[in-house]
């Protein structure tokens, strides 16, 4: 392996900083320089904060030098998805409607990242308001997949995943509403985790779908993700939906998994997420099956379980999420912050609001607002939103029944590898299928992680492990075990990016 | 069968304060229709007697004590505003709405 | 021009059905879903934070004190308290509502099925309460460029979000039929009773003129034996008197329309204090679709029975019971007690008596001179610059014969203009009854000399003529003489 800073994983960098082999300033500078060199090609960042990151790095170095007890990731820089609010740093949710908005406060998870003395490199690209599976719906241009710059990096958190895959950041924060951490991780060969809903504060995470949104880590490997998970997790009194319970010991679980022993662990293969669906590409299925074989070799028991309601999960998700979004996005009206359009002194407020939203929102956001408005409107709410919430109960029951028989559930993360730009823009439902395997965990609320499991026609494939609510540790353990069979890791073999 | 008409999209757009163009109306009507069509099976799921879930992880009685916390400095409040005057947010005149 | 029937003509042909929705701002320290202060009168937009300004990413957390206050109100209104309840979003766009939805309650209110009994003209009416729920207030909009801050004709509006997010309790009655011609008074009595109940709980200052209690009044008319008619909703009625007047006006207006064979439009209307009239609000070409759904950012509430009972144990004596008790203790007739209640003087009189005044003295000052002063300066009685203890002190001076009523009124002048307490004012202004008989006798002699005709009449047995001489003595002593003493001296000298 090379000795380049940017090739190292976060845990390794943290140890180097703690033990004086590197400074945070050196590490942070290396990643900032990498961003300068290749982000012209990748387009992962919407905003880079060189000055702020270096200032934080100097403080981290001072803390280490002073012998302060520092967090396990002190000094390691991080990229933050631009749907997470950062005080003094532009936050746009990749939407024109928030162009130029500088938040006066930090999200709780950002406060925790700062308290852990992790320099924030910048804000990463996403599908506008986290609605999409390709990052093509960003109002600020597209992000390329480092594995093939003609392809999408997944979405909505394509910027965070691409930043890690292209070694512009060792770690990133994403948010996962229907798969927006896991699917981009899968298609970029990175590790991504959606923690248990409520175990990571949503305060300061710009809402897409309140009952589903979950911030979580993106990294090169399971241990790095687990370390970041422990930095940002934990109860927050500012989020009424935050679970007030101890954070599962995910770092310990990742280390345990890395020993490669899964004896005594029973894994459930969900019929409906593999055999039941013809959506998955053959290469994906093949890599996934190879992953299963590896897990068996490590001592895991495999059992087939049926979760019949999962076939309806995607449809339920595409009613619940837009319904909540239609309400959450009502606040973008050009009155208190952000864009205002059409205020010519002649037009009345209602028209100015409508024009502002017309100009400020992109087509996918408008589509989902309309869909959500429809699902909630008088005469339809029971048939659409209400029915979707009942199906959500069925999905939860299926998960609960499954976890009586098995310790974790496994599936491919996403039915297909990175597609080409524009490939699915004509067929929305085909695009929505990208979330087919990830949405059940969002509806249920339990953790889901995506770990790279190999390539299909040269493109990364992700393997998903889902655990019970607050059972994030078992998901990390299984994923880390599978990771231990992957030599070398995809994160280490990603193609070199040509700078522009 | 078409589930959603052009007029219905226009009504939804009004409710959602979206000034959609005629072309957008047509496009959205078609797209929403396709999406809703693909969700048709959802309506056929037997949910008789099933309670709806509005939260992934249900919590009860989450309260805050009635103790004041600092508000934002007024500059920070108004700086974000597209148009402000006299310490307030200025908006165009409000037409045909409730007082 | 709106045609109106006379009230009597309307009542001869129609029966009214009432319904009242009341919004009450709670006086918690902080807002409903954030820690911003709720203190009234701060500079605009200084009591806002990411949550109540609806900045991207901000989330609500419910104020426990507001939930407790609402449960108390529910209990005081004889409601049952939900075992399972939650917030819902009411979606509509308005610039004073930062999220463009109001966090409210929809299908599962915190309190349901209560009642309030009110007495009008000795007759008790039961007003059934359908629901009591908790929600949040909006900001305040200033309309600029039109006439007198009105929305109509304004060129722009300015929004202050200090009020946005203050906890608001909504109390909704069931339809109230059967009040007959007393409908306006019943509506008023209900609003007054509700206000008194909430005030007794100490959870709101329930000041209608400041907007911390606002009534929406529904009225419909039907001919006897026929189905209930279409109702109108008069919004934001801001005084007890206006509640009564708005009902009366709507009955007169609607009956004239019905007589002419016209239909009543289901609409919201606005009440105009100056004219006592209502005018139509926005005519809705399409019904508002609020797209209510359970608030996903907040947890459900399951008030435990133990908690509810704990709160029930804190409830004070109901205002009506208390009034009955005080009326007996103060030995007041029904009419007098009603005047005390109408003048909002119950607490003030009680405090004055507690400070040592006789009941009759306390009632006399608060209902008489002080009410008149409050009226003159257009303020509430309790906003006058005089404390119950000072009124008690004043009455004590009268009881001791140190002040007569006329002097006492001058002392009140001094107290109200901030010259100090009654004893201080009396001393400073030299207002003290002259009890020096020598000085009074001299003044009487002077008066007799100056008014020989009157003196002759008294000598002739016409004692009523003493008034003229008493007046002259009072004038010469600048009112500081005790009229009874002066009269005695005059009669002694002249008979
Ligand atoms: Mg209300
Ligand atoms: Zn606030």
Short mmCIF file of N, CA and C in Angstrom, two decimals, chain B:
data_model
loop_
_atom_site.label_atom_id
_atom_site.label_comp_id
_atom_site.label_asym_id
_atom_site.label_seq_id
_atom_site.Cartn_x
_atom_site.Cartn_y
_atom_site.Cartn_z
N UNK B 1 -56.74 3.08 -16.94
CA UNK B 1 -57.59 4.13 -16.38
C UNK B 1 -56.73 5.23 -15.78
N UNK B 2 -57.09 6.43 -16.08
CA UNK B 2 -56.33 7.57 -15.54
C UNK B 2 -56.85 7.91 -14.14
N UNK B 3 -55.95 7.97 -13.19
CA UNK B 3 -56.37 8.24 -11.81
C UNK B 3 -56.38 9.73 -11.50
N UNK B 4 -55.57 10.47 -12.21
CA UNK B 4 -55.41 11.86 -11.82
C UNK B 4 -55.48 12.77 -13.04
N UNK B 5 -56.37 13.73 -12.97
CA UNK B 5 -56.61 14.58 -14.14
C UNK B 5 -55.74 15.83 -14.08
N UNK B 6 -55.70 16.49 -15.22
CA UNK B 6 -54.98 17.75 -15.33
C UNK B 6 -55.54 18.78 -14.34
N UNK B 7 -56.86 18.81 -14.24
CA UNK B 7 -57.52 19.77 -13.34
C UNK B 7 -57.14 19.47 -11.89
N UNK B 8 -57.06 18.16 -11.61
CA UNK B 8 -56.72 17.78 -10.25
C UNK B 8 -55.29 18.21 -9.92
N UNK B 9 -54.41 18.06 -10.87
CA UNK B 9 -53.03 18.51 -10.66
C UNK B 9 -53.01 20.02 -10.43
N UNK B 10 -53.81 20.73 -11.18
CA UNK B 10 -53.86 22.19 -11.01
C UNK B 10 -54.35 22.54 -9.60
N UNK B 11 -55.34 21.80 -9.13
CA UNK B 11 -55.86 22.02 -7.78
C UNK B 11 -54.78 21.73 -6.73
N UNK B 12 -54.08 20.61 -6.92
CA UNK B 12 -53.01 20.26 -5.98
C UNK B 12 -51.93 21.33 -5.98
N UNK B 13 -51.61 21.82 -7.17
CA UNK B 13 -50.56 22.84 -7.28
C UNK B 13 -50.97 24.10 -6.54
N UNK B 14 -52.25 24.42 -6.59
CA UNK B 14 -52.74 25.60 -5.88
C UNK B 14 -52.62 25.39 -4.37
N UNK B 15 -53.05 24.22 -3.93
CA UNK B 15 -52.92 23.91 -2.50
C UNK B 15 -51.47 23.99 -2.04
N UNK B 16 -50.56 23.55 -2.91
CA UNK B 16 -49.14 23.48 -2.55
C UNK B 16 -48.39 24.76 -2.92
N UNK B 17 -49.10 25.78 -3.38
CA UNK B 17 -48.48 27.03 -3.79
C UNK B 17 -47.35 26.80 -4.80
N UNK B 18 -47.72 26.12 -5.87
CA UNK B 18 -46.77 25.95 -6.97
C UNK B 18 -47.40 26.54 -8.22
N UNK B 19 -46.70 27.48 -8.82
CA UNK B 19 -47.21 28.15 -10.01
C UNK B 19 -46.79 27.32 -11.22
N UNK B 20 -47.53 26.28 -11.54
CA UNK B 20 -47.07 25.40 -12.62
C UNK B 20 -47.51 25.90 -13.99
N UNK B 21 -46.65 25.67 -14.96
CA UNK B 21 -46.98 26.05 -16.34
C UNK B 21 -47.89 24.99 -16.95
N UNK B 22 -48.46 25.31 -18.09
CA UNK B 22 -49.35 24.37 -18.77
C UNK B 22 -48.62 23.07 -19.13
N UNK B 23 -47.38 23.24 -19.63
CA UNK B 23 -46.62 22.03 -20.00
C UNK B 23 -46.36 21.17 -18.76
N UNK B 24 -46.03 21.87 -17.66
CA UNK B 24 -45.77 21.13 -16.43
C UNK B 24 -47.01 20.37 -15.98
N UNK B 25 -48.16 21.02 -16.12
CA UNK B 25 -49.42 20.36 -15.74
C UNK B 25 -49.57 19.03 -16.46
N UNK B 26 -49.35 19.08 -17.76
CA UNK B 26 -49.48 17.86 -18.56
C UNK B 26 -48.46 16.82 -18.12
N UNK B 27 -47.22 17.27 -17.96
CA UNK B 27 -46.16 16.33 -17.60
C UNK B 27 -46.43 15.71 -16.25
N UNK B 28 -46.76 16.55 -15.28
CA UNK B 28 -46.99 16.03 -13.93
C UNK B 28 -48.19 15.08 -13.90
N UNK B 29 -49.24 15.44 -14.61
CA UNK B 29 -50.42 14.58 -14.62
C UNK B 29 -50.02 13.19 -15.09
N UNK B 30 -49.26 13.13 -16.17
CA UNK B 30 -48.83 11.84 -16.70
C UNK B 30 -47.93 11.10 -15.73
N UNK B 31 -46.97 11.83 -15.16
CA UNK B 31 -46.01 11.17 -14.27
C UNK B 31 -46.67 10.69 -12.98
N UNK B 32 -47.51 11.53 -12.40
CA UNK B 32 -48.19 11.11 -11.17
C UNK B 32 -49.08 9.92 -11.44
N UNK B 33 -49.71 9.96 -12.60
CA UNK B 33 -50.57 8.85 -12.97
C UNK B 33 -49.79 7.56 -13.03
N UNK B 34 -48.61 7.63 -13.65
CA UNK B 34 -47.80 6.42 -13.78
C UNK B 34 -47.37 5.91 -12.42
N UNK B 35 -46.98 6.85 -11.55
CA UNK B 35 -46.54 6.44 -10.22
C UNK B 35 -47.70 5.81 -9.44
N UNK B 36 -48.85 6.48 -9.51
CA UNK B 36 -50.00 5.97 -8.76
C UNK B 36 -50.44 4.61 -9.32
N UNK B 37 -50.34 4.48 -10.63
CA UNK B 37 -50.70 3.21 -11.28
C UNK B 37 -49.84 2.07 -10.71
N UNK B 38 -48.54 2.38 -10.56
CA UNK B 38 -47.65 1.33 -10.07
C UNK B 38 -47.88 1.05 -8.59
N UNK B 39 -48.65 1.88 -7.95
CA UNK B 39 -48.92 1.67 -6.54
C UNK B 39 -50.28 1.05 -6.30
N UNK B 40 -50.94 0.74 -7.37
CA UNK B 40 -52.31 0.26 -7.28
C UNK B 40 -52.45 -0.95 -6.35
N UNK B 41 -51.45 -1.83 -6.41
CA UNK B 41 -51.52 -3.05 -5.61
C UNK B 41 -51.62 -2.74 -4.13
N UNK B 42 -51.09 -1.60 -3.76
CA UNK B 42 -51.11 -1.23 -2.34
C UNK B 42 -52.54 -1.16 -1.80
N UNK B 43 -53.42 -0.66 -2.64
CA UNK B 43 -54.82 -0.53 -2.24
C UNK B 43 -55.47 -1.87 -2.01
N UNK B 44 -54.90 -2.90 -2.61
CA UNK B 44 -55.52 -4.23 -2.49
C UNK B 44 -54.99 -5.03 -1.31
N UNK B 45 -53.99 -4.48 -0.62
CA UNK B 45 -53.47 -5.19 0.56
C UNK B 45 -54.56 -5.22 1.63
N UNK B 46 -54.76 -6.38 2.23
CA UNK B 46 -55.78 -6.50 3.26
C UNK B 46 -55.24 -5.90 4.56
N UNK B 47 -55.79 -4.74 4.94
CA UNK B 47 -55.32 -4.09 6.17
C UNK B 47 -56.47 -3.98 7.17
N UNK B 48 -57.46 -4.82 6.97
CA UNK B 48 -58.61 -4.85 7.89
C UNK B 48 -58.11 -5.03 9.33
N UNK B 49 -58.46 -4.10 10.20
CA UNK B 49 -58.10 -4.25 11.61
C UNK B 49 -56.65 -3.92 11.93
N UNK B 50 -55.89 -3.46 10.92
CA UNK B 50 -54.48 -3.13 11.18
C UNK B 50 -54.38 -1.67 11.60
N UNK B 51 -53.69 -1.41 12.70
CA UNK B 51 -53.48 -0.04 13.14
C UNK B 51 -52.43 0.64 12.28
N UNK B 52 -52.64 1.88 11.90
CA UNK B 52 -51.58 2.57 11.15
C UNK B 52 -50.39 2.91 12.06
N UNK B 53 -49.20 2.92 11.49
CA UNK B 53 -48.00 3.35 12.24
C UNK B 53 -47.57 4.69 11.68
N UNK B 54 -47.47 5.69 12.53
CA UNK B 54 -46.97 6.96 12.01
C UNK B 54 -45.50 7.15 12.33
N UNK B 55 -44.96 6.34 13.20
CA UNK B 55 -43.55 6.44 13.54
C UNK B 55 -42.89 5.08 13.43
N UNK B 56 -41.62 5.13 13.07
CA UNK B 56 -40.88 3.89 13.01
C UNK B 56 -40.72 3.32 14.41
N UNK B 57 -40.27 4.18 15.32
CA UNK B 57 -40.05 3.73 16.69
C UNK B 57 -40.96 4.56 17.59
N UNK B 58 -42.08 3.99 18.07
CA UNK B 58 -43.03 4.82 18.79
C UNK B 58 -42.53 5.25 20.17
N UNK B 59 -42.67 6.52 20.46
CA UNK B 59 -42.29 7.06 21.77
C UNK B 59 -43.52 7.75 22.34
N UNK B 60 -43.61 7.83 23.66
CA UNK B 60 -44.73 8.54 24.28
C UNK B 60 -44.23 9.58 25.28
N UNK B 61 -45.06 10.61 25.45
CA UNK B 61 -44.83 11.63 26.49
C UNK B 61 -43.41 12.20 26.46
N UNK B 62 -43.03 12.74 25.33
CA UNK B 62 -41.73 13.41 25.26
C UNK B 62 -41.97 14.90 25.45
N UNK B 63 -41.56 15.41 26.59
CA UNK B 63 -41.85 16.81 26.93
C UNK B 63 -40.57 17.56 27.28
N UNK B 64 -40.73 18.85 27.29
CA UNK B 64 -39.68 19.79 27.62
C UNK B 64 -40.16 20.55 28.86
N UNK B 65 -39.25 20.87 29.78
CA UNK B 65 -39.64 21.70 30.91
C UNK B 65 -39.82 23.14 30.42
N UNK B 66 -40.66 23.88 31.12
CA UNK B 66 -41.02 25.24 30.69
C UNK B 66 -39.96 26.27 31.12
N UNK B 67 -38.72 26.03 30.69
CA UNK B 67 -37.63 26.93 31.06
C UNK B 67 -37.12 27.66 29.82
N UNK B 68 -37.08 29.00 29.89
CA UNK B 68 -36.65 29.76 28.71
C UNK B 68 -35.21 29.43 28.28
N UNK B 69 -35.02 29.41 26.99
CA UNK B 69 -33.70 29.25 26.39
C UNK B 69 -33.44 30.52 25.57
N UNK B 70 -32.18 30.83 25.35
CA UNK B 70 -31.92 32.05 24.56
C UNK B 70 -32.54 31.97 23.16
N UNK B 71 -33.10 33.08 22.72
CA UNK B 71 -33.56 33.18 21.34
C UNK B 71 -32.38 33.56 20.46
N UNK B 72 -32.61 33.63 19.15
CA UNK B 72 -31.52 34.04 18.24
C UNK B 72 -31.33 35.56 18.33
N UNK B 73 -30.10 36.03 18.12
CA UNK B 73 -29.92 37.49 18.01
C UNK B 73 -30.73 38.00 16.81
N UNK B 74 -31.29 39.20 16.93
CA UNK B 74 -32.20 39.66 15.88
C UNK B 74 -31.51 39.77 14.52
N UNK B 75 -30.23 40.15 14.51
CA UNK B 75 -29.52 40.25 13.21
C UNK B 75 -29.54 38.88 12.53
N UNK B 76 -29.30 37.83 13.34
CA UNK B 76 -29.25 36.49 12.75
C UNK B 76 -30.62 36.10 12.20
N UNK B 77 -31.67 36.60 12.84
CA UNK B 77 -33.03 36.29 12.38
C UNK B 77 -33.31 37.00 11.06
N UNK B 78 -32.98 38.29 11.04
CA UNK B 78 -33.37 39.11 9.89
C UNK B 78 -32.40 38.99 8.72
N UNK B 79 -31.13 38.66 9.01
CA UNK B 79 -30.14 38.56 7.94
C UNK B 79 -30.55 37.56 6.87
N UNK B 80 -31.23 36.50 7.30
CA UNK B 80 -31.63 35.48 6.33
C UNK B 80 -32.81 35.92 5.47
N UNK B 81 -33.48 37.01 5.85
CA UNK B 81 -34.72 37.38 5.18
C UNK B 81 -34.50 38.03 3.83
N UNK B 82 -35.32 37.66 2.85
CA UNK B 82 -35.20 38.26 1.53
C UNK B 82 -35.51 39.76 1.55
N UNK B 83 -36.34 40.21 2.49
CA UNK B 83 -36.73 41.61 2.53
C UNK B 83 -37.23 41.91 3.94
N UNK B 84 -36.59 42.87 4.60
CA UNK B 84 -37.00 43.19 5.97
C UNK B 84 -37.13 44.70 6.13
N UNK B 85 -37.94 45.10 7.07
CA UNK B 85 -38.12 46.52 7.38
C UNK B 85 -38.62 46.64 8.80
N UNK B 86 -38.15 47.64 9.52
CA UNK B 86 -38.60 47.90 10.89
C UNK B 86 -38.52 46.67 11.78
N UNK B 87 -37.44 45.91 11.61
CA UNK B 87 -37.27 44.74 12.46
C UNK B 87 -38.20 43.60 12.13
N UNK B 88 -38.88 43.72 11.00
CA UNK B 88 -39.85 42.69 10.62
C UNK B 88 -39.57 42.18 9.21
N UNK B 89 -40.23 41.07 8.88
CA UNK B 89 -40.12 40.53 7.53
C UNK B 89 -41.19 41.20 6.66
N UNK B 90 -40.71 41.78 5.56
CA UNK B 90 -41.67 42.46 4.67
C UNK B 90 -42.19 41.48 3.64
N UNK B 91 -43.49 41.50 3.42
CA UNK B 91 -44.08 40.66 2.37
C UNK B 91 -44.98 41.52 1.51
N UNK B 92 -45.15 41.10 0.26
CA UNK B 92 -46.07 41.86 -0.60
C UNK B 92 -47.49 41.83 -0.02
N UNK B 93 -48.33 42.68 -0.55
CA UNK B 93 -49.68 42.77 0.02
C UNK B 93 -50.41 41.43 -0.08
N UNK B 94 -51.21 41.20 0.93
CA UNK B 94 -51.90 39.93 1.05
C UNK B 94 -53.27 40.08 0.43
N UNK B 95 -53.51 39.36 -0.65
CA UNK B 95 -54.78 39.50 -1.37
C UNK B 95 -55.74 38.39 -0.98
N UNK B 96 -56.97 38.68 -1.13
CA UNK B 96 -58.09 37.73 -0.96
C UNK B 96 -57.79 36.56 -0.01
N UNK B 97 -57.26 36.91 1.13
CA UNK B 97 -57.04 35.88 2.13
C UNK B 97 -57.78 36.28 3.39
N UNK B 98 -57.85 35.37 4.29
CA UNK B 98 -58.51 35.67 5.56
C UNK B 98 -57.68 36.67 6.35
N UNK B 99 -58.36 37.54 7.05
CA UNK B 99 -57.65 38.50 7.91
C UNK B 99 -57.23 37.78 9.19
#
